[in-house]
Amino acid sequence: MKRACKIVLSLLLVLAVLCGCQSGQQPDAPSGGQAAEDSVVIALDTNSEPEAGFDPAYGWGAGEHVHEPLIQSTLTVTDAGLNIGYDLATGYSVSEDGLTWTVTIRDDVSFTDGEPLTAEDVAFTYNTVKEASSVNDFTMLDYAEAVDDTTVLFHMTTPFSIWPYTMAIVGIVPEHAYDSATYGANPIGSGRYLLKQWDRGQQVILEANPDYYGEAPKMKRVTILFMEEDAAFLAAQAGQVDVAYTSATYSDQAVDGYTLASYRTVDNRGFNLPAVPAGTDANGRAVGNDFTADVRVRRAINIGIDRQEMIDNVLNGYGTPAYSICDQLPWYNPASEVAYDPEGAAALLDEAGWRMGADGVREKDGVQAELTLLYSSDDSVRQALAADFANQLGELGISASIEGVGWDTAYDRALSEPLIWGWGAHTPMELYNLYHTIGDTGSAQYSPYSNPAVDAYMDQALQSTDLEASYALWQKAQWDGTTGVTQEGDVPWVWLVNVDHLYWVRDGLQVAEQKIHPHGHGWSIVNNVDQWSWA
């Protein structure tokens, strides 16, 4: 009852906001909720609202959920195939030692306050995010230096071949008008849109930048509402939004005047499988798991899971099988893909000494095959996937229970127990963050695992001076024919599904082609909202 009241109150609040917008600012709004032929109203989830505002140093455009910053320009961009293109930049090069990037920029760009954007602003932005970023790692950058108005040098602490992907998400701020305390709420940029209004907890209104140097946005006004999923669905039913995010929970519903749009993602879900025997670390934390420490057990789990069954039964068909953290991306190694093979899984478990008991649970040396599967307690989809995973493990003779946990304890517990995670980014650094040994710890960051050969390939990939050539090294880190993190290698993670991002889209709205969405069901949908149109 409390939840229902909250949803109704949220919807009433949104309706009041929309009525105020339409009656007070858009008097020519046609009936049916569509504001105008060059405007759009979009409902995103409440977590999409940037807590620190629209400051690139504090998460806008970057962080866990990467998207284009819209209000600010970036040096580079990525296209639908995640190839690198230019925005502010007109060209770039890297020195033979990989320690200096030279980037030239346009000379015809101004901020919305009329001041020109120069290389000084670019250098200031990067030096600021290096010192202040609360979401991104900029330790690879030593400092940025403006050589002249149109040339900036990035001096690196270590070679970093994938720097162009970083340049595609960092919005450039004006040195003359930047104050870390106030900029987030009153951003000045040079991007496609400017911030017209921000009502915290309710909405953001963006208006097209009349002085934008690129192609003028087709959508002149973009209203973003922050809503709980249930309220977003009701808003679509009431015809008060043009686009509303949703999930598989509502995929069997129909909304008059709307189509359910599904966008492919690399927003994956998977379990870490601790790859070392049980013990404790220097901090007294439990690390490792005797059952999953056997690579044959991990391989058995990887091929013993019916991913399509999960997609059909948990995601209502809206997803794709996941075999790695980077499916479909340019650096993905197809050797990651496996076929569902329960007989092969059973043979591997038999080979590892885990024999089926009379009660349907495998045993070895008097110990039953048991796992506790952890999931984020506030995520119903992860809970459902964990339950399905547990059921499928049961069919293999592995007794699995599930437990909801908070993130305050999840990271530590995942060092010894499988936890269902969500990952997926537009950079191969995601592979590094999950599989590379961290410093002298002897282990990767999120789950105990280490392989010097895998580390070496990723190190070589980062040291490459050719971005596209580095892809082959990232692929070898996954599998080189002898070792890696795939089925025939160490398989320290088992990937289950990539969750499609679903939206109710009003009939007649043409949403431009989407690049594959990363982790996070939010701002990615509006990366190219300037190209949307009404039929």
Short mmCIF file of C-alpha atoms in Angstrom, two decimals, residues 156-377:
data_model
loop_
_atom_site.label_atom_id
_atom_site.label_comp_id
_atom_site.label_asym_id
_atom_site.label_seq_id
_atom_site.Cartn_x
_atom_site.Cartn_y
_atom_site.Cartn_z
CA MET A 156 51.30 10.42 -19.54
CA THR A 157 52.78 8.61 -16.57
CA THR A 158 52.55 5.36 -18.53
CA PRO A 159 51.57 4.42 -22.08
CA PHE A 160 47.80 4.23 -22.44
CA SER A 161 46.72 3.20 -25.94
CA ILE A 162 42.99 3.53 -25.22
CA TRP A 163 43.27 7.25 -24.35
CA PRO A 164 40.95 8.15 -27.30
CA TYR A 165 38.11 6.40 -25.47
CA THR A 166 38.77 8.55 -22.41
CA MET A 167 38.76 11.67 -24.60
CA ALA A 168 35.27 10.68 -25.80
CA ILE A 169 33.66 11.08 -22.37
CA VAL A 170 35.39 14.05 -20.74
CA GLY A 171 33.37 17.23 -21.31
CA ILE A 172 35.42 20.42 -21.68
CA VAL A 173 34.70 23.18 -19.15
CA PRO A 174 35.69 26.89 -19.34
CA GLU A 175 38.68 27.83 -17.21
CA HIS A 176 37.39 31.39 -16.85
CA ALA A 177 33.98 30.34 -15.51
CA TYR A 178 34.66 27.20 -13.54
CA ASP A 179 34.03 26.95 -9.81
CA SER A 180 33.87 23.44 -8.38
CA ALA A 181 31.27 24.54 -5.84
CA THR A 182 28.79 26.00 -8.31
CA TYR A 183 29.55 24.72 -11.80
CA GLY A 184 27.55 21.48 -11.48
CA ALA A 185 24.28 23.38 -11.04
CA ASN A 186 25.09 26.12 -13.55
CA PRO A 187 27.22 24.52 -16.25
CA ILE A 188 28.65 26.52 -19.12
CA GLY A 189 29.68 24.39 -22.06
CA SER A 190 29.92 24.32 -25.83
CA GLY A 191 27.88 21.21 -26.55
CA ARG A 192 24.68 20.59 -28.42
CA TYR A 193 22.50 21.66 -25.50
CA LEU A 194 22.51 24.09 -22.62
CA LEU A 195 20.90 23.55 -19.24
CA LYS A 196 17.71 25.60 -19.12
CA GLN A 197 16.27 24.32 -15.85
CA TRP A 198 16.98 21.76 -13.15
CA ASP A 199 14.38 20.96 -10.54
CA ARG A 200 16.20 18.58 -8.23
CA GLY A 201 14.45 15.28 -7.76
CA GLN A 202 12.04 16.01 -10.61
CA GLN A 203 13.33 17.09 -13.99
CA VAL A 204 16.00 18.59 -16.20
CA ILE A 205 15.19 20.74 -19.23
CA LEU A 206 17.78 21.07 -21.99
CA GLU A 207 17.52 23.55 -24.85
CA ALA A 208 19.45 23.48 -28.11
CA ASN A 209 22.59 25.62 -28.11
CA PRO A 210 21.86 28.30 -30.76
CA ASP A 211 25.59 28.82 -31.34
CA TYR A 212 26.55 25.16 -31.63
CA TYR A 213 29.37 24.70 -34.16
CA GLY A 214 28.05 21.39 -35.49
CA GLU A 215 24.80 20.35 -37.10
CA ALA A 216 21.91 22.07 -35.35
CA PRO A 217 19.89 19.70 -33.13
CA LYS A 218 16.55 18.64 -34.54
CA MET A 219 15.17 18.40 -31.02
CA LYS A 220 15.23 21.94 -29.66
CA ARG A 221 13.91 21.07 -26.22
CA VAL A 222 14.57 17.91 -24.20
CA THR A 223 12.83 17.35 -20.88
CA ILE A 224 14.19 14.57 -18.70
CA LEU A 225 11.97 13.35 -15.87
CA PHE A 226 13.40 11.25 -13.04
CA MET A 227 10.84 8.60 -12.09
CA GLU A 228 10.47 5.25 -10.40
CA GLU A 229 9.80 2.49 -12.94
CA ASP A 230 6.16 2.02 -11.93
CA ALA A 231 5.48 5.75 -12.20
CA ALA A 232 7.21 5.90 -15.60
CA PHE A 233 4.89 3.15 -16.85
CA LEU A 234 1.84 5.02 -15.57
CA ALA A 235 3.10 8.22 -17.19
CA ALA A 236 3.30 6.39 -20.52
CA GLN A 237 -0.19 5.00 -20.04
CA ALA A 238 -1.41 8.54 -19.39
CA GLY A 239 0.34 9.80 -22.53
CA GLN A 240 2.42 12.30 -20.55
CA VAL A 241 5.85 11.23 -21.80
CA ASP A 242 7.27 10.43 -25.21
CA VAL A 243 9.86 7.90 -24.01
CA ALA A 244 9.81 5.96 -20.74
CA TYR A 245 12.40 3.48 -19.54
CA THR A 246 11.04 0.12 -18.43
CA SER A 247 12.15 -3.44 -17.77
CA ALA A 248 11.20 -6.98 -18.71
CA THR A 249 8.66 -6.89 -15.88
CA TYR A 250 6.40 -4.75 -18.08
CA SER A 251 7.33 -6.28 -21.43
CA ASP A 252 4.12 -8.32 -21.63
CA GLN A 253 2.02 -5.16 -21.30
CA ALA A 254 0.68 -2.96 -24.10
CA VAL A 255 0.39 0.82 -24.03
CA ASP A 256 -1.88 2.50 -26.53
CA GLY A 257 0.06 4.80 -28.83
CA TYR A 258 3.47 3.39 -27.83
CA THR A 259 5.85 0.71 -29.03
CA LEU A 260 8.18 -1.24 -26.78
CA ALA A 261 11.67 -0.55 -28.14
CA SER A 262 14.55 -2.88 -27.29
CA TYR A 263 18.20 -1.82 -27.58
CA ARG A 264 21.16 -4.18 -27.52
CA THR A 265 23.67 -3.76 -24.75
CA VAL A 266 26.88 -4.92 -23.22
CA ASP A 267 25.13 -4.43 -19.87
CA ASN A 268 26.06 -7.87 -18.67
CA ARG A 269 25.30 -9.93 -15.59
CA GLY A 270 27.66 -12.58 -14.34
CA PHE A 271 29.08 -14.28 -11.27
CA ASN A 272 32.68 -14.19 -10.11
CA LEU A 273 34.02 -17.63 -9.23
CA PRO A 274 36.81 -17.30 -6.63
CA ALA A 275 39.73 -19.08 -8.26
CA VAL A 276 41.93 -19.84 -5.24
CA PRO A 277 41.48 -22.11 -2.20
CA ALA A 278 39.88 -20.74 0.94
CA GLY A 279 42.01 -18.68 3.28
CA THR A 280 42.28 -15.21 4.77
CA ASP A 281 44.10 -12.10 3.65
CA ALA A 282 46.24 -9.66 5.64
CA ASN A 283 43.10 -7.87 6.77
CA GLY A 284 41.50 -11.04 8.11
CA ARG A 285 38.94 -11.24 5.32
CA ALA A 286 37.85 -14.61 3.96
CA VAL A 287 39.38 -15.09 0.52
CA GLY A 288 38.96 -17.97 -1.90
CA ASN A 289 36.63 -20.94 -2.15
CA ASP A 290 37.72 -24.56 -2.09
CA PHE A 291 34.94 -25.66 -4.45
CA THR A 292 35.40 -23.05 -7.19
CA ALA A 293 39.20 -23.13 -6.83
CA ASP A 294 39.19 -26.20 -9.11
CA VAL A 295 39.21 -24.98 -12.71
CA ARG A 296 37.21 -28.06 -13.76
CA VAL A 297 34.37 -26.92 -11.50
CA ARG A 298 34.46 -23.43 -13.01
CA ARG A 299 34.47 -24.86 -16.53
CA ALA A 300 31.59 -27.17 -15.66
CA ILE A 301 29.51 -24.25 -14.38
CA ASN A 302 30.29 -22.18 -17.48
CA ILE A 303 29.00 -24.81 -19.93
CA GLY A 304 26.33 -26.20 -17.62
CA ILE A 305 24.22 -23.03 -17.67
CA ASP A 306 21.43 -22.56 -20.21
CA ARG A 307 21.69 -18.84 -20.90
CA GLN A 308 18.79 -18.76 -23.35
CA GLU A 309 16.52 -20.28 -20.70
CA MET A 310 17.45 -17.37 -18.42
CA ILE A 311 16.69 -14.87 -21.16
CA ASP A 312 13.32 -16.48 -21.90
CA ASN A 313 12.18 -16.98 -18.31
CA VAL A 314 13.75 -14.06 -16.40
CA LEU A 315 14.08 -11.38 -19.08
CA ASN A 316 10.96 -12.34 -21.07
CA GLY A 317 13.16 -12.76 -24.14
CA TYR A 318 14.80 -9.32 -23.94
CA GLY A 319 18.50 -10.08 -23.73
CA THR A 320 21.38 -11.89 -25.35
CA PRO A 321 23.67 -14.63 -24.00
CA ALA A 322 26.80 -13.24 -22.37
CA TYR A 323 30.13 -15.02 -22.72
CA SER A 324 32.51 -12.25 -21.71
CA ILE A 325 32.54 -8.75 -20.31
CA CYS A 326 32.86 -7.29 -23.82
CA ASP A 327 30.54 -9.24 -26.14
CA GLN A 328 30.08 -7.60 -29.57
CA LEU A 329 32.74 -4.93 -28.94
CA PRO A 330 35.78 -4.48 -31.24
CA TRP A 331 38.14 -6.15 -28.73
CA TYR A 332 35.91 -9.19 -28.07
CA ASN A 333 37.42 -12.63 -28.67
CA PRO A 334 34.82 -15.03 -30.15
CA ALA A 335 36.65 -17.89 -28.43
CA SER A 336 34.73 -16.82 -25.32
CA GLU A 337 31.50 -18.29 -26.66
CA VAL A 338 30.45 -21.69 -25.34
CA ALA A 339 27.57 -24.05 -26.09
CA TYR A 340 25.19 -25.27 -23.42
CA ASP A 341 26.48 -28.75 -22.56
CA PRO A 342 25.08 -30.25 -19.34
CA GLU A 343 26.54 -33.66 -20.14
CA GLY A 344 29.99 -32.16 -20.58
CA ALA A 345 29.55 -30.26 -17.33
CA ALA A 346 28.64 -33.44 -15.50
CA ALA A 347 31.71 -35.18 -16.92
CA LEU A 348 33.97 -32.37 -15.70
CA LEU A 349 32.48 -32.54 -12.21
CA ASP A 350 32.96 -36.31 -12.20
CA GLU A 351 36.55 -35.84 -13.31
CA ALA A 352 37.10 -33.39 -10.46
CA GLY A 353 35.92 -36.04 -8.01
CA TRP A 354 32.49 -34.61 -7.29
CA ARG A 355 30.21 -37.65 -7.54
CA MET A 356 26.43 -37.48 -7.50
CA GLY A 357 24.92 -38.46 -4.15
CA ALA A 358 21.67 -40.25 -3.49
CA ASP A 359 20.01 -36.94 -2.60
CA GLY A 360 20.97 -35.36 -5.93
CA VAL A 361 23.86 -33.36 -4.47
CA ARG A 362 27.41 -34.16 -5.47
CA GLU A 363 29.95 -35.12 -2.82
CA LYS A 364 33.72 -35.39 -2.53
CA ASP A 365 35.59 -36.73 0.48
CA GLY A 366 32.43 -36.46 2.57
CA VAL A 367 31.83 -32.81 1.62
CA GLN A 368 28.81 -31.75 -0.41
CA ALA A 369 29.07 -29.43 -3.41
CA GLU A 370 27.52 -26.24 -2.04
CA LEU A 371 27.56 -22.55 -2.91
CA THR A 372 25.94 -19.42 -1.52
CA LEU A 373 25.10 -17.04 -4.37
CA LEU A 374 24.97 -13.37 -3.45
CA TYR A 375 22.90 -10.67 -5.14
CA SER A 376 22.22 -7.00 -4.54
CA SER A 377 19.18 -6.97 -2.26
#
